[in-house]
Amino acid sequence: MDTNQIKSIIRDLITEIAEDMDVDVSKITDSAHFITDIGLDSMALLEVLASMEKKFSVSIPESEFPNLTSVDACAATVEKYLAVK
Amino acid sequence: MSDRLLLTAMSCATPAGFGLEATTAGLAAKTKPCSIKNYEFHSFDEEVPAYLIPQSWDAATVLGKSGLRTKDRSTKLLLSTIETGLKGIFSDRAPEKKPGLSIGTAFGSVQSIGDFLSDSIVSGVNAVNPVLFANTVINSPVGNANIRYEIKSLSATSSGTFNAGLDAMIYAADHIRSGHHDAILAGGLEEVSYYTTLGFKRSGLLSKAASSRPFASDADGVICGEGCALFLIETAKSAADAGRSAIAYISGYAQTFDPNSGVRGFNPDAEAATVAVNQALAMAGLTASDISFVASGASGNPASDAIEATVISSIFGNVPVAAYKAQFGESYGAAPALAVAAAIIDAKRGFITGTGSDYKVSGNVNLVKADTAVNAKHVLVTSFSCDGNCAALILSMAD
Amino acid sequence: MEKKRIVVTGIGLITPIGTGEKAFWAAAIASENGVRPIQSIDVSDYKTKTGGEVLDFNSSDWFTAEESSSMGRSSQFAVAATRMALADAGISDGTIDPWRVAVSMGTTMGEPQILDESVRKKYTGGSEESIPADLPRQYPCGVIPANISRMLGFKGPSVILPAACAAGNYAIGYAMDLIRLGRADVVIAGGSDPFSSIAFTGFNRLLATTKDVCRPFDKERNGMAVSEGAGILIIESLEHALARKARIRAELLGYGIACDAFHMTTPAEDGCGGILASRKALDHAGVSPDSIDYVCAHGTGTPANDKSEAVIAKTVFGDRGTKIPMSSIKSMLGHTMGAASAIEAAACILMLENDTVLPTINYENPDPLCDIDCVPNKARSMKLQTVMSNAYAFAGNTSAIILSKFKGE
């Protein structure tokens, strides 16, 4: 799976959560900060982490959680642990 | 009881219909169970009868799409019932002054609890969605309603098995009479879930004949049902301030417990149930002859129906007895609240809903089979649960 | 309506640091840690390996084999703790009218182990036949008060308020109302929760569990510890207690319950629900914030909870908010869920009786966001008259109760 595919899957995840939270989905860009730019909350980020682990069959350590702040950052983290696997 | 509380607004979602009007129409038309095989994410070995909320109910249509993605059936049912006919009661007060919430449910969302568990077993404990954990606490549906309608005054769940709906209404009345608050939306809520239905099937309590025939001499069990019925209970002052008038009054209520019921089955002497009814009458300042009809909890489970028959015939003789579970099925904690809703509907339209089919009755009970005219002043609602809990509530209709 | 005075005459405790009030108190004043490697479930797949378990509870000490098989662990805890509390209160068979005894309980998970076992069998190669026939009779949480009433022969109202982790306070508060409304003379009130794999999995997935010990209010706090236990109080009217010459252990002055109406799992940062609950309790008790000598905190040890509690204390108590002793016994017990606030109420009574406040253990690093006096690490002797105990929960449920030394008639 290449970076663009990974980002596309993560974007879909974020869009699904954002729509449910009544957040403006047009704010979702690859570099936008999930909380300060898009308006998600920390519970939503936990769900993003959980969904990524499931979708990509990868185990991401809890210590990475604070770094998962944008589509770009998430994709980089997923790639890092896919490589480890 | 001089300071009796008012019941000033109501809404319900039942197998007879989604909403008060649809339920009223459905009661007149008689409701039939459906059959389920594939349910939620599961499949039963064979088809199982159930009373579900009609498919005309769509939570997203009632509530709007956002915020529902991770909510379970119980929560959607509660929110939909509030949204349809009751959301106005939360619009004109500050969050800490709004009517509080007191809802009874026997199982909470056991679908959410069981699915969280089975997902952690099948997919692994590190694969379950953390957001869904919030749905596993029994107070989750009520908490979600507090959040949606920004209600800070009270968030209470009661869970006294099959009496939960009455327990929650009684809790609300006690909370108000104790001076903690002046208005509470109270009632019962239960979903049909894979796990409870399977549990009932395994316990042998499900009707093999797939028919819900309360008090029938050949009744062979219950059919699982679901629903939500909610009532605004408040003081006269709170109602007057809001410009609401009484539909009915909460005149009396009581709860007792029979230590000889429960794991050993029902205790046939029905002493605790009898005491509960007599205490409720005493609180209301009424005698047995004042009761226009009884909204019984009879379900088609011969053991519990026998208790109802013993109590009703010994205290009331030939009083007309409604058995709404013929229309709704057995909806556990929601059931007594659905009975309150149906009793009010019937009292207002002047007809007691009959069971809709004729059959031989066991016990000395004047069961209403065909819709029967009534001029109802006082109605007794009973709920005697298999765990030994007995509850009774008396409603007095407003003129 | 003249308000009847309400007193507590008996205590029953089952906790990870000891079963019975003597064992509990000895461990608590010695700052013992009950959060240990988990034994009752396989934790190899979990990132967290620790929690609080009750290791000294043997079902056979309390029940026949037939009784044990008819009840889940939550009910067993609740019934055993009730027996302890009744013995403490000097109530034995036939000494009080069973129709005038009510049961008011709280829980978070109910009887999860029964569902867990069944579902586990079904989804590890089982079938519909794996579901036991008595599941509907043993699983719903209403069986907890029902089992107390049934096993002890009581015939008054038997109710449960599953307000998650604030449930014990809800149940204790309702006990006051039941007595004052004349619906009961004596109420068995408290909370019970067994160790639950559902709760353990859930809090793990929320990244809310500590990896080692629970350190409330510490800057390095990293989560709560899932735990189990039960707490039971015997609550009655002063009148009734005096008439039967009972030993009065404390007076229950008031309670308050409210809601954040903010988020299912996250406390409101402004502490709105907690502030409202405390103020309702003070109002119900008829006492001023200045008369509160000690606060038994909810204190789970999660970053969000502890921070919001400091906000609540400073709002409710003003300048005293940073000075009033306010400790978390969850630092020792872990989070016993629906039992927590019932155990904390019992702990408050022991603190009042001993003029000693229990500590927050594992405390090393002050956090400017939790600028309170959390009674670090060691129990402290001090004169106590009136105390408040707070409990908060999922769904934004908030609660507070107020207890005091019994001052005489």
Short mmCIF file of N, CA and C in Angstrom, two decimals, chain B residues 42-45 71 96 106-107 110 113-114 116-118 120-122 125-128 130 133-134 136-140 143-144 146-147 150-161 167 170-171 174-175 177-178 180 194-195 198-203 253-257 259 261-263 271-272 275 386-387 389, chain C residues 1 45-47 70 99 107-110 115-116 119-120 122-124 128-129 131-133 135-137 139-143 146 149-150 153-164 170 174 177-178 181 183 197-199 201-203 205-206 255 257-265 272 276 280 284 394-395 397:
data_model
loop_
_atom_site.label_atom_id
_atom_site.label_comp_id
_atom_site.label_asym_id
_atom_site.label_seq_id
_atom_site.Cartn_x
_atom_site.Cartn_y
_atom_site.Cartn_z
N HIS B 42 -26.16 -10.69 14.23
CA HIS B 42 -26.24 -12.10 14.63
C HIS B 42 -27.32 -12.83 13.86
N SER B 43 -27.27 -14.15 14.01
CA SER B 43 -28.29 -14.95 13.36
C SER B 43 -28.76 -16.03 14.34
N PHE B 44 -30.06 -16.13 14.51
CA PHE B 44 -30.60 -17.20 15.35
C PHE B 44 -30.59 -18.51 14.56
N ASP B 45 -30.51 -19.63 15.28
CA ASP B 45 -30.55 -20.93 14.62
C ASP B 45 -31.86 -21.12 13.86
N LYS B 71 -24.28 5.32 18.31
CA LYS B 71 -25.34 5.13 19.32
C LYS B 71 -26.08 3.82 19.07
N GLU B 96 -29.89 23.59 34.50
CA GLU B 96 -29.99 23.00 35.84
C GLU B 96 -31.42 23.01 36.37
N ALA B 106 -34.37 -2.79 32.27
CA ALA B 106 -33.88 -3.99 32.96
C ALA B 106 -32.48 -4.35 32.52
N PHE B 107 -32.21 -4.18 31.24
CA PHE B 107 -30.95 -4.69 30.70
C PHE B 107 -30.01 -3.60 30.19
N VAL B 110 -28.12 -4.34 26.35
CA VAL B 110 -27.35 -5.58 26.44
C VAL B 110 -26.80 -5.96 25.07
N ILE B 113 -23.50 -4.27 25.18
CA ILE B 113 -22.61 -4.93 26.14
C ILE B 113 -22.12 -6.25 25.55
N GLY B 114 -23.08 -7.03 25.03
CA GLY B 114 -22.72 -8.33 24.47
C GLY B 114 -21.85 -8.21 23.23
N PHE B 116 -19.81 -5.70 22.47
CA PHE B 116 -18.48 -5.23 22.88
C PHE B 116 -17.66 -6.44 23.34
N LEU B 117 -18.34 -7.30 24.09
CA LEU B 117 -17.70 -8.50 24.62
C LEU B 117 -17.36 -9.47 23.49
N SER B 118 -18.34 -9.77 22.63
CA SER B 118 -18.08 -10.76 21.58
C SER B 118 -17.04 -10.24 20.59
N SER B 120 -14.56 -8.32 21.40
CA SER B 120 -13.24 -8.44 22.06
C SER B 120 -12.78 -9.90 22.09
N ILE B 121 -13.75 -10.83 22.04
CA ILE B 121 -13.39 -12.25 22.02
C ILE B 121 -12.99 -12.68 20.60
N VAL B 122 -13.79 -12.26 19.62
CA VAL B 122 -13.57 -12.69 18.24
C VAL B 122 -12.39 -11.93 17.59
N VAL B 125 -8.91 -8.15 22.20
CA VAL B 125 -9.20 -7.04 23.11
C VAL B 125 -8.61 -5.72 22.64
N ASN B 126 -7.64 -5.79 21.72
CA ASN B 126 -7.05 -4.54 21.24
C ASN B 126 -7.66 -4.08 19.93
N ALA B 127 -8.76 -4.71 19.52
CA ALA B 127 -9.38 -4.34 18.25
C ALA B 127 -10.73 -3.66 18.43
N VAL B 128 -11.29 -3.68 19.65
CA VAL B 128 -12.63 -3.09 19.81
C VAL B 128 -12.57 -1.57 19.80
N PRO B 130 -13.01 1.92 21.07
CA PRO B 130 -13.14 2.46 22.42
C PRO B 130 -14.43 3.26 22.63
N PHE B 133 -17.42 1.48 24.10
CA PHE B 133 -17.41 1.12 25.53
C PHE B 133 -18.43 1.95 26.30
N ALA B 134 -18.56 3.21 25.90
CA ALA B 134 -19.50 4.10 26.60
C ALA B 134 -20.92 3.55 26.55
N THR B 136 -21.80 0.56 26.97
CA THR B 136 -21.99 -0.63 27.81
C THR B 136 -22.43 -0.31 29.23
N VAL B 137 -22.37 0.96 29.63
CA VAL B 137 -22.88 1.27 30.98
C VAL B 137 -24.40 1.39 30.90
N ILE B 138 -25.07 0.93 31.95
CA ILE B 138 -26.53 0.82 31.89
C ILE B 138 -27.18 2.19 31.83
N ASN B 139 -26.47 3.21 32.34
CA ASN B 139 -27.03 4.56 32.32
C ASN B 139 -26.70 5.32 31.04
N SER B 140 -26.17 4.62 30.03
CA SER B 140 -25.77 5.29 28.80
C SER B 140 -26.93 5.95 28.04
N GLY B 143 -27.88 9.13 29.88
CA GLY B 143 -26.80 10.12 29.78
C GLY B 143 -26.77 10.78 28.41
N ASN B 144 -26.99 9.98 27.36
CA ASN B 144 -27.04 10.54 26.02
C ASN B 144 -28.18 11.54 25.87
N ASN B 146 -29.43 13.32 28.40
CA ASN B 146 -29.00 14.52 29.14
C ASN B 146 -28.13 15.42 28.26
N ILE B 147 -27.24 14.76 27.49
CA ILE B 147 -26.32 15.54 26.66
C ILE B 147 -27.07 16.21 25.51
N GLU B 150 -29.31 18.92 26.87
CA GLU B 150 -28.59 19.76 27.84
C GLU B 150 -29.37 19.86 29.16
N ILE B 151 -29.56 18.69 29.78
CA ILE B 151 -30.30 18.60 31.05
C ILE B 151 -29.31 18.33 32.18
N LYS B 152 -29.12 19.30 33.06
CA LYS B 152 -28.15 19.14 34.14
C LYS B 152 -28.80 18.84 35.49
N SER B 153 -30.13 18.86 35.53
CA SER B 153 -30.82 18.73 36.82
C SER B 153 -30.80 17.32 37.39
N LEU B 154 -30.96 16.33 36.55
CA LEU B 154 -31.02 14.94 37.04
C LEU B 154 -30.81 13.97 35.89
N SER B 155 -30.00 12.95 36.16
CA SER B 155 -29.79 11.87 35.21
C SER B 155 -29.86 10.58 36.01
N ALA B 156 -31.02 9.92 36.00
CA ALA B 156 -31.17 8.72 36.84
C ALA B 156 -31.70 7.55 36.03
N THR B 157 -31.13 6.39 36.27
CA THR B 157 -31.58 5.15 35.66
C THR B 157 -31.97 4.20 36.79
N SER B 158 -33.11 3.54 36.63
CA SER B 158 -33.51 2.50 37.58
C SER B 158 -33.49 1.18 36.83
N SER B 159 -33.17 0.11 37.56
CA SER B 159 -33.03 -1.15 36.83
C SER B 159 -33.59 -2.33 37.60
N GLY B 160 -34.76 -2.14 38.20
CA GLY B 160 -35.37 -3.23 38.95
C GLY B 160 -36.05 -4.23 38.06
N THR B 161 -35.26 -4.98 37.35
CA THR B 161 -35.71 -5.99 36.38
C THR B 161 -37.05 -5.60 35.71
N ASP B 167 -40.44 1.47 38.70
CA ASP B 167 -39.44 1.94 39.67
C ASP B 167 -38.97 3.35 39.32
N ILE B 170 -41.66 5.89 40.08
CA ILE B 170 -41.77 6.06 41.54
C ILE B 170 -40.56 6.84 42.07
N TYR B 171 -39.37 6.54 41.51
CA TYR B 171 -38.18 7.30 41.91
C TYR B 171 -38.39 8.79 41.62
N ASP B 174 -40.78 10.23 44.15
CA ASP B 174 -40.10 10.38 45.45
C ASP B 174 -39.11 11.55 45.42
N HIS B 175 -38.39 11.70 44.31
CA HIS B 175 -37.39 12.76 44.19
C HIS B 175 -38.07 14.13 44.27
N ARG B 177 -41.20 14.71 45.58
CA ARG B 177 -41.84 14.87 46.90
C ARG B 177 -40.81 15.15 47.98
N SER B 178 -39.56 14.75 47.76
CA SER B 178 -38.50 15.05 48.73
C SER B 178 -37.96 16.46 48.56
N HIS B 180 -36.24 17.73 45.94
CA HIS B 180 -34.99 17.90 45.20
C HIS B 180 -35.20 18.63 43.87
N TYR B 194 -30.38 -9.38 20.61
CA TYR B 194 -30.05 -10.78 20.32
C TYR B 194 -29.86 -11.57 21.61
N TYR B 195 -29.16 -10.95 22.56
CA TYR B 195 -28.76 -11.68 23.76
C TYR B 195 -29.95 -12.00 24.67
N LEU B 198 -32.19 -14.58 22.93
CA LEU B 198 -31.57 -15.92 23.02
C LEU B 198 -31.65 -16.46 24.45
N GLY B 199 -31.42 -15.58 25.42
CA GLY B 199 -31.52 -15.99 26.82
C GLY B 199 -32.92 -16.49 27.16
N PHE B 200 -33.93 -15.77 26.69
CA PHE B 200 -35.31 -16.20 26.95
C PHE B 200 -35.63 -17.50 26.23
N LYS B 201 -35.08 -17.63 25.03
CA LYS B 201 -35.31 -18.87 24.28
C LYS B 201 -34.71 -20.05 25.05
N ARG B 202 -33.49 -19.87 25.52
CA ARG B 202 -32.80 -20.94 26.23
C ARG B 202 -33.49 -21.24 27.57
N SER B 203 -34.07 -20.24 28.17
CA SER B 203 -34.69 -20.46 29.48
C SER B 203 -36.05 -21.14 29.36
N TYR B 253 -48.73 4.78 45.05
CA TYR B 253 -47.80 3.77 44.52
C TYR B 253 -47.17 3.03 45.68
N ALA B 254 -46.64 1.86 45.39
CA ALA B 254 -45.95 1.09 46.42
C ALA B 254 -45.06 0.04 45.75
N GLN B 255 -44.02 -0.34 46.47
CA GLN B 255 -43.15 -1.44 46.03
C GLN B 255 -42.95 -2.37 47.23
N THR B 256 -43.02 -3.66 46.97
CA THR B 256 -42.70 -4.64 48.00
C THR B 256 -41.84 -5.73 47.37
N PHE B 257 -41.38 -6.63 48.23
CA PHE B 257 -40.53 -7.71 47.72
C PHE B 257 -40.95 -9.03 48.35
N PRO B 259 -39.51 -12.48 49.32
CA PRO B 259 -38.26 -13.25 49.42
C PRO B 259 -38.42 -14.71 49.00
N SER B 261 -39.98 -15.62 46.26
CA SER B 261 -39.96 -15.73 44.79
C SER B 261 -38.51 -15.75 44.35
N GLY B 262 -38.31 -15.64 43.04
CA GLY B 262 -36.94 -15.55 42.55
C GLY B 262 -36.46 -16.87 42.03
N VAL B 263 -35.28 -17.30 42.50
CA VAL B 263 -34.67 -18.51 41.92
C VAL B 263 -35.60 -19.72 42.01
N GLU B 271 -48.51 -12.78 48.61
CA GLU B 271 -48.69 -11.86 49.72
C GLU B 271 -48.05 -10.49 49.44
N ALA B 272 -46.83 -10.52 48.97
CA ALA B 272 -46.12 -9.25 48.74
C ALA B 272 -46.85 -8.42 47.68
N VAL B 275 -49.92 -6.89 49.24
CA VAL B 275 -49.56 -5.76 50.11
C VAL B 275 -49.23 -4.52 49.27
N CYS B 386 -40.40 -11.54 38.15
CA CYS B 386 -39.98 -12.89 38.51
C CYS B 386 -38.94 -12.92 39.63
N ASP B 387 -38.26 -11.81 39.88
CA ASP B 387 -37.23 -11.82 40.92
C ASP B 387 -37.82 -11.57 42.31
N ASN B 389 -39.83 -8.77 42.98
CA ASN B 389 -40.23 -7.38 43.10
C ASN B 389 -41.68 -7.18 42.68
N MET C 1 -43.40 19.52 56.17
CA MET C 1 -42.96 18.20 56.63
C MET C 1 -41.68 18.34 57.44
N ASP C 45 -2.91 -10.31 26.56
CA ASP C 45 -3.11 -9.47 25.37
C ASP C 45 -3.28 -7.99 25.70
N TYR C 46 -3.46 -7.66 26.97
CA TYR C 46 -3.72 -6.27 27.34
C TYR C 46 -2.41 -5.51 27.54
N LYS C 47 -2.48 -4.21 27.27
CA LYS C 47 -1.30 -3.38 27.52
C LYS C 47 -1.15 -3.11 29.01
N SER C 70 -26.45 -19.79 42.48
CA SER C 70 -27.62 -19.02 42.05
C SER C 70 -27.32 -17.52 41.95
N TRP C 99 -41.16 -5.81 56.45
CA TRP C 99 -41.87 -4.97 55.46
C TRP C 99 -41.34 -3.54 55.48
N THR C 107 -24.68 0.14 40.99
CA THR C 107 -23.67 -0.66 40.31
C THR C 107 -23.30 -0.01 38.98
N THR C 108 -22.15 -0.37 38.47
CA THR C 108 -21.79 0.06 37.11
C THR C 108 -22.10 -1.06 36.12
N MET C 109 -21.52 -2.22 36.35
CA MET C 109 -21.62 -3.30 35.36
C MET C 109 -22.66 -4.36 35.74
N GLY C 110 -23.17 -4.37 36.96
CA GLY C 110 -24.15 -5.38 37.36
C GLY C 110 -23.48 -6.72 37.60
N LEU C 115 -22.63 -12.88 32.02
CA LEU C 115 -22.76 -12.67 30.57
C LEU C 115 -21.45 -13.03 29.87
N ASP C 116 -20.35 -12.61 30.48
CA ASP C 116 -19.01 -12.86 29.94
C ASP C 116 -18.79 -14.36 29.68
N VAL C 119 -21.19 -15.60 26.81
CA VAL C 119 -20.83 -15.11 25.47
C VAL C 119 -19.49 -15.71 25.04
N ARG C 120 -18.57 -15.86 25.99
CA ARG C 120 -17.26 -16.43 25.68
C ARG C 120 -17.41 -17.87 25.17
N LYS C 122 -20.08 -19.15 23.78
CA LYS C 122 -20.76 -19.14 22.48
C LYS C 122 -19.80 -18.78 21.36
N TYR C 123 -18.88 -17.82 21.61
CA TYR C 123 -18.02 -17.32 20.53
C TYR C 123 -16.64 -17.98 20.48
N THR C 124 -16.45 -19.01 21.30
CA THR C 124 -15.22 -19.80 21.15
C THR C 124 -15.65 -21.24 20.87
N GLU C 128 -25.82 -21.85 20.34
CA GLU C 128 -26.90 -21.29 21.16
C GLU C 128 -27.05 -22.08 22.47
N GLU C 129 -26.71 -23.36 22.39
CA GLU C 129 -26.81 -24.21 23.58
C GLU C 129 -25.83 -23.79 24.68
N ILE C 131 -25.54 -20.92 25.87
CA ILE C 131 -26.14 -19.91 26.74
C ILE C 131 -26.94 -20.63 27.83
N PRO C 132 -26.58 -20.42 29.11
CA PRO C 132 -27.28 -21.14 30.17
C PRO C 132 -28.73 -20.69 30.31
N ALA C 133 -29.58 -21.65 30.67
CA ALA C 133 -31.01 -21.37 30.74
C ALA C 133 -31.35 -20.32 31.79
N LEU C 135 -29.67 -17.62 32.49
CA LEU C 135 -29.05 -16.31 32.22
C LEU C 135 -30.01 -15.15 32.49
N PRO C 136 -31.26 -15.19 31.97
CA PRO C 136 -32.15 -14.04 32.21
C PRO C 136 -32.47 -13.83 33.68
N ARG C 137 -32.34 -14.87 34.49
CA ARG C 137 -32.62 -14.75 35.92
C ARG C 137 -31.41 -14.27 36.70
N TYR C 139 -28.55 -12.44 35.17
CA TYR C 139 -27.75 -11.35 34.61
C TYR C 139 -28.23 -9.93 34.93
N PRO C 140 -29.52 -9.58 34.74
CA PRO C 140 -29.87 -8.16 34.88
C PRO C 140 -29.50 -7.62 36.26
N CYS C 141 -29.00 -6.37 36.31
CA CYS C 141 -28.41 -5.88 37.55
C CYS C 141 -29.43 -5.75 38.67
N GLY C 142 -30.72 -5.77 38.34
CA GLY C 142 -31.76 -5.75 39.37
C GLY C 142 -31.68 -6.95 40.30
N VAL C 143 -30.96 -7.99 39.89
CA VAL C 143 -30.85 -9.16 40.78
C VAL C 143 -30.01 -8.84 42.01
N ALA C 146 -32.31 -7.60 44.66
CA ALA C 146 -33.25 -8.70 44.85
C ALA C 146 -32.60 -9.82 45.66
N SER C 149 -32.50 -8.75 49.32
CA SER C 149 -33.83 -8.87 49.95
C SER C 149 -34.19 -10.33 50.15
N ARG C 150 -33.91 -11.15 49.14
CA ARG C 150 -34.29 -12.56 49.20
C ARG C 150 -33.48 -13.30 50.26
N GLY C 153 -34.43 -11.88 53.68
CA GLY C 153 -35.85 -11.96 54.03
C GLY C 153 -36.54 -10.61 54.19
N PHE C 154 -36.07 -9.58 53.49
CA PHE C 154 -36.70 -8.26 53.61
C PHE C 154 -37.77 -8.06 52.54
N LYS C 155 -38.81 -7.31 52.91
CA LYS C 155 -39.99 -7.23 52.04
C LYS C 155 -40.34 -5.82 51.57
N GLY C 156 -39.53 -4.83 51.94
CA GLY C 156 -39.79 -3.46 51.48
C GLY C 156 -39.28 -3.26 50.06
N PRO C 157 -39.35 -2.02 49.54
CA PRO C 157 -38.85 -1.73 48.19
C PRO C 157 -37.41 -2.22 48.01
N SER C 158 -37.11 -2.77 46.83
CA SER C 158 -35.77 -3.30 46.57
C SER C 158 -35.34 -2.79 45.20
N VAL C 159 -34.52 -1.74 45.20
CA VAL C 159 -34.27 -1.03 43.94
C VAL C 159 -32.78 -0.91 43.64
N ILE C 160 -32.49 -0.65 42.38
CA ILE C 160 -31.09 -0.39 42.01
C ILE C 160 -31.03 0.79 41.06
N LEU C 161 -30.04 1.66 41.29
CA LEU C 161 -29.82 2.84 40.47
C LEU C 161 -28.44 2.71 39.83
N PRO C 162 -28.39 2.17 38.62
CA PRO C 162 -27.07 1.93 38.00
C PRO C 162 -26.49 3.20 37.40
N ALA C 163 -26.11 4.13 38.25
CA ALA C 163 -25.54 5.41 37.79
C ALA C 163 -24.03 5.29 37.64
N ALA C 164 -23.61 4.17 37.05
CA ALA C 164 -22.19 3.91 36.81
C ALA C 164 -21.37 4.19 38.07
N TYR C 170 -25.83 7.71 44.69
CA TYR C 170 -27.25 7.76 44.28
C TYR C 170 -28.08 6.88 45.24
N TYR C 174 -30.96 8.04 47.89
CA TYR C 174 -32.35 7.57 47.80
C TYR C 174 -32.80 6.95 49.12
N ASP C 177 -34.28 9.58 51.20
CA ASP C 177 -35.63 9.96 50.75
C ASP C 177 -36.66 8.91 51.17
N LEU C 178 -36.31 7.63 51.01
CA LEU C 178 -37.26 6.56 51.33
C LEU C 178 -37.67 6.63 52.80
N LEU C 181 -39.74 9.95 53.50
CA LEU C 181 -41.10 9.87 52.94
C LEU C 181 -41.94 8.83 53.68
N ARG C 183 -41.46 5.60 53.65
CA ARG C 183 -41.61 4.35 52.88
C ARG C 183 -40.79 3.21 53.48
N SER C 197 -14.24 -7.97 32.80
CA SER C 197 -13.36 -7.90 31.62
C SER C 197 -13.87 -6.84 30.65
N ILE C 198 -15.19 -6.58 30.68
CA ILE C 198 -15.75 -5.54 29.79
C ILE C 198 -15.19 -4.18 30.19
N ALA C 199 -15.25 -3.88 31.49
CA ALA C 199 -14.73 -2.61 31.98
C ALA C 199 -13.22 -2.53 31.77
N THR C 201 -11.37 -4.09 29.50
CA THR C 201 -11.11 -3.88 28.07
C THR C 201 -11.43 -2.44 27.69
N GLY C 202 -12.58 -1.97 28.13
CA GLY C 202 -13.04 -0.64 27.76
C GLY C 202 -12.09 0.46 28.21
N PHE C 203 -11.72 0.42 29.48
CA PHE C 203 -10.82 1.47 29.98
C PHE C 203 -9.42 1.35 29.36
N ARG C 205 -8.93 0.40 26.25
CA ARG C 205 -9.08 0.97 24.91
C ARG C 205 -9.21 2.48 24.95
N LEU C 206 -9.69 3.02 26.07
CA LEU C 206 -9.77 4.48 26.20
C LEU C 206 -8.42 5.06 26.63
N TYR C 255 -27.64 14.96 50.39
CA TYR C 255 -26.99 14.53 49.14
C TYR C 255 -27.42 15.42 48.00
N ILE C 257 -27.44 15.24 43.51
CA ILE C 257 -27.04 14.61 42.25
C ILE C 257 -27.38 15.54 41.09
N ALA C 258 -26.55 15.48 40.05
CA ALA C 258 -26.74 16.37 38.90
C ALA C 258 -26.06 15.75 37.69
N CYS C 259 -25.88 16.54 36.64
CA CYS C 259 -25.30 15.99 35.42
C CYS C 259 -24.51 17.07 34.68
N ASP C 260 -23.36 16.67 34.11
CA ASP C 260 -22.58 17.58 33.28
C ASP C 260 -23.31 17.92 31.98
N ALA C 261 -24.05 16.93 31.45
CA ALA C 261 -24.68 17.06 30.13
C ALA C 261 -23.64 17.52 29.10
N PHE C 262 -22.48 16.89 29.15
CA PHE C 262 -21.38 17.35 28.28
C PHE C 262 -20.87 16.25 27.37
N HIS C 263 -20.44 15.13 27.95
CA HIS C 263 -19.83 14.07 27.15
C HIS C 263 -20.00 12.74 27.87
N MET C 264 -20.11 11.63 27.10
CA MET C 264 -20.33 10.33 27.72
C MET C 264 -19.16 9.89 28.59
N THR C 265 -17.91 10.17 28.16
CA THR C 265 -16.77 9.62 28.90
C THR C 265 -15.82 10.68 29.44
N CYS C 272 -19.06 21.73 35.79
CA CYS C 272 -20.42 22.24 36.08
C CYS C 272 -21.28 21.23 36.85
N LEU C 276 -22.59 21.63 40.73
CA LEU C 276 -24.04 21.61 41.00
C LEU C 276 -24.38 20.54 42.05
N LYS C 280 -26.01 21.28 45.66
CA LYS C 280 -27.29 20.68 46.03
C LYS C 280 -27.15 19.93 47.36
N HIS C 284 -29.18 20.67 50.66
CA HIS C 284 -30.03 19.63 51.24
C HIS C 284 -29.64 19.37 52.70
N PHE C 394 -19.43 8.06 34.14
CA PHE C 394 -19.79 8.10 32.72
C PHE C 394 -21.18 8.72 32.59
N ALA C 395 -21.44 9.28 31.44
CA ALA C 395 -22.71 9.94 31.15
C ALA C 395 -22.82 11.26 31.91
N ASN C 397 -22.80 11.80 35.03
CA ASN C 397 -23.55 11.74 36.29
C ASN C 397 -22.63 12.22 37.42
#
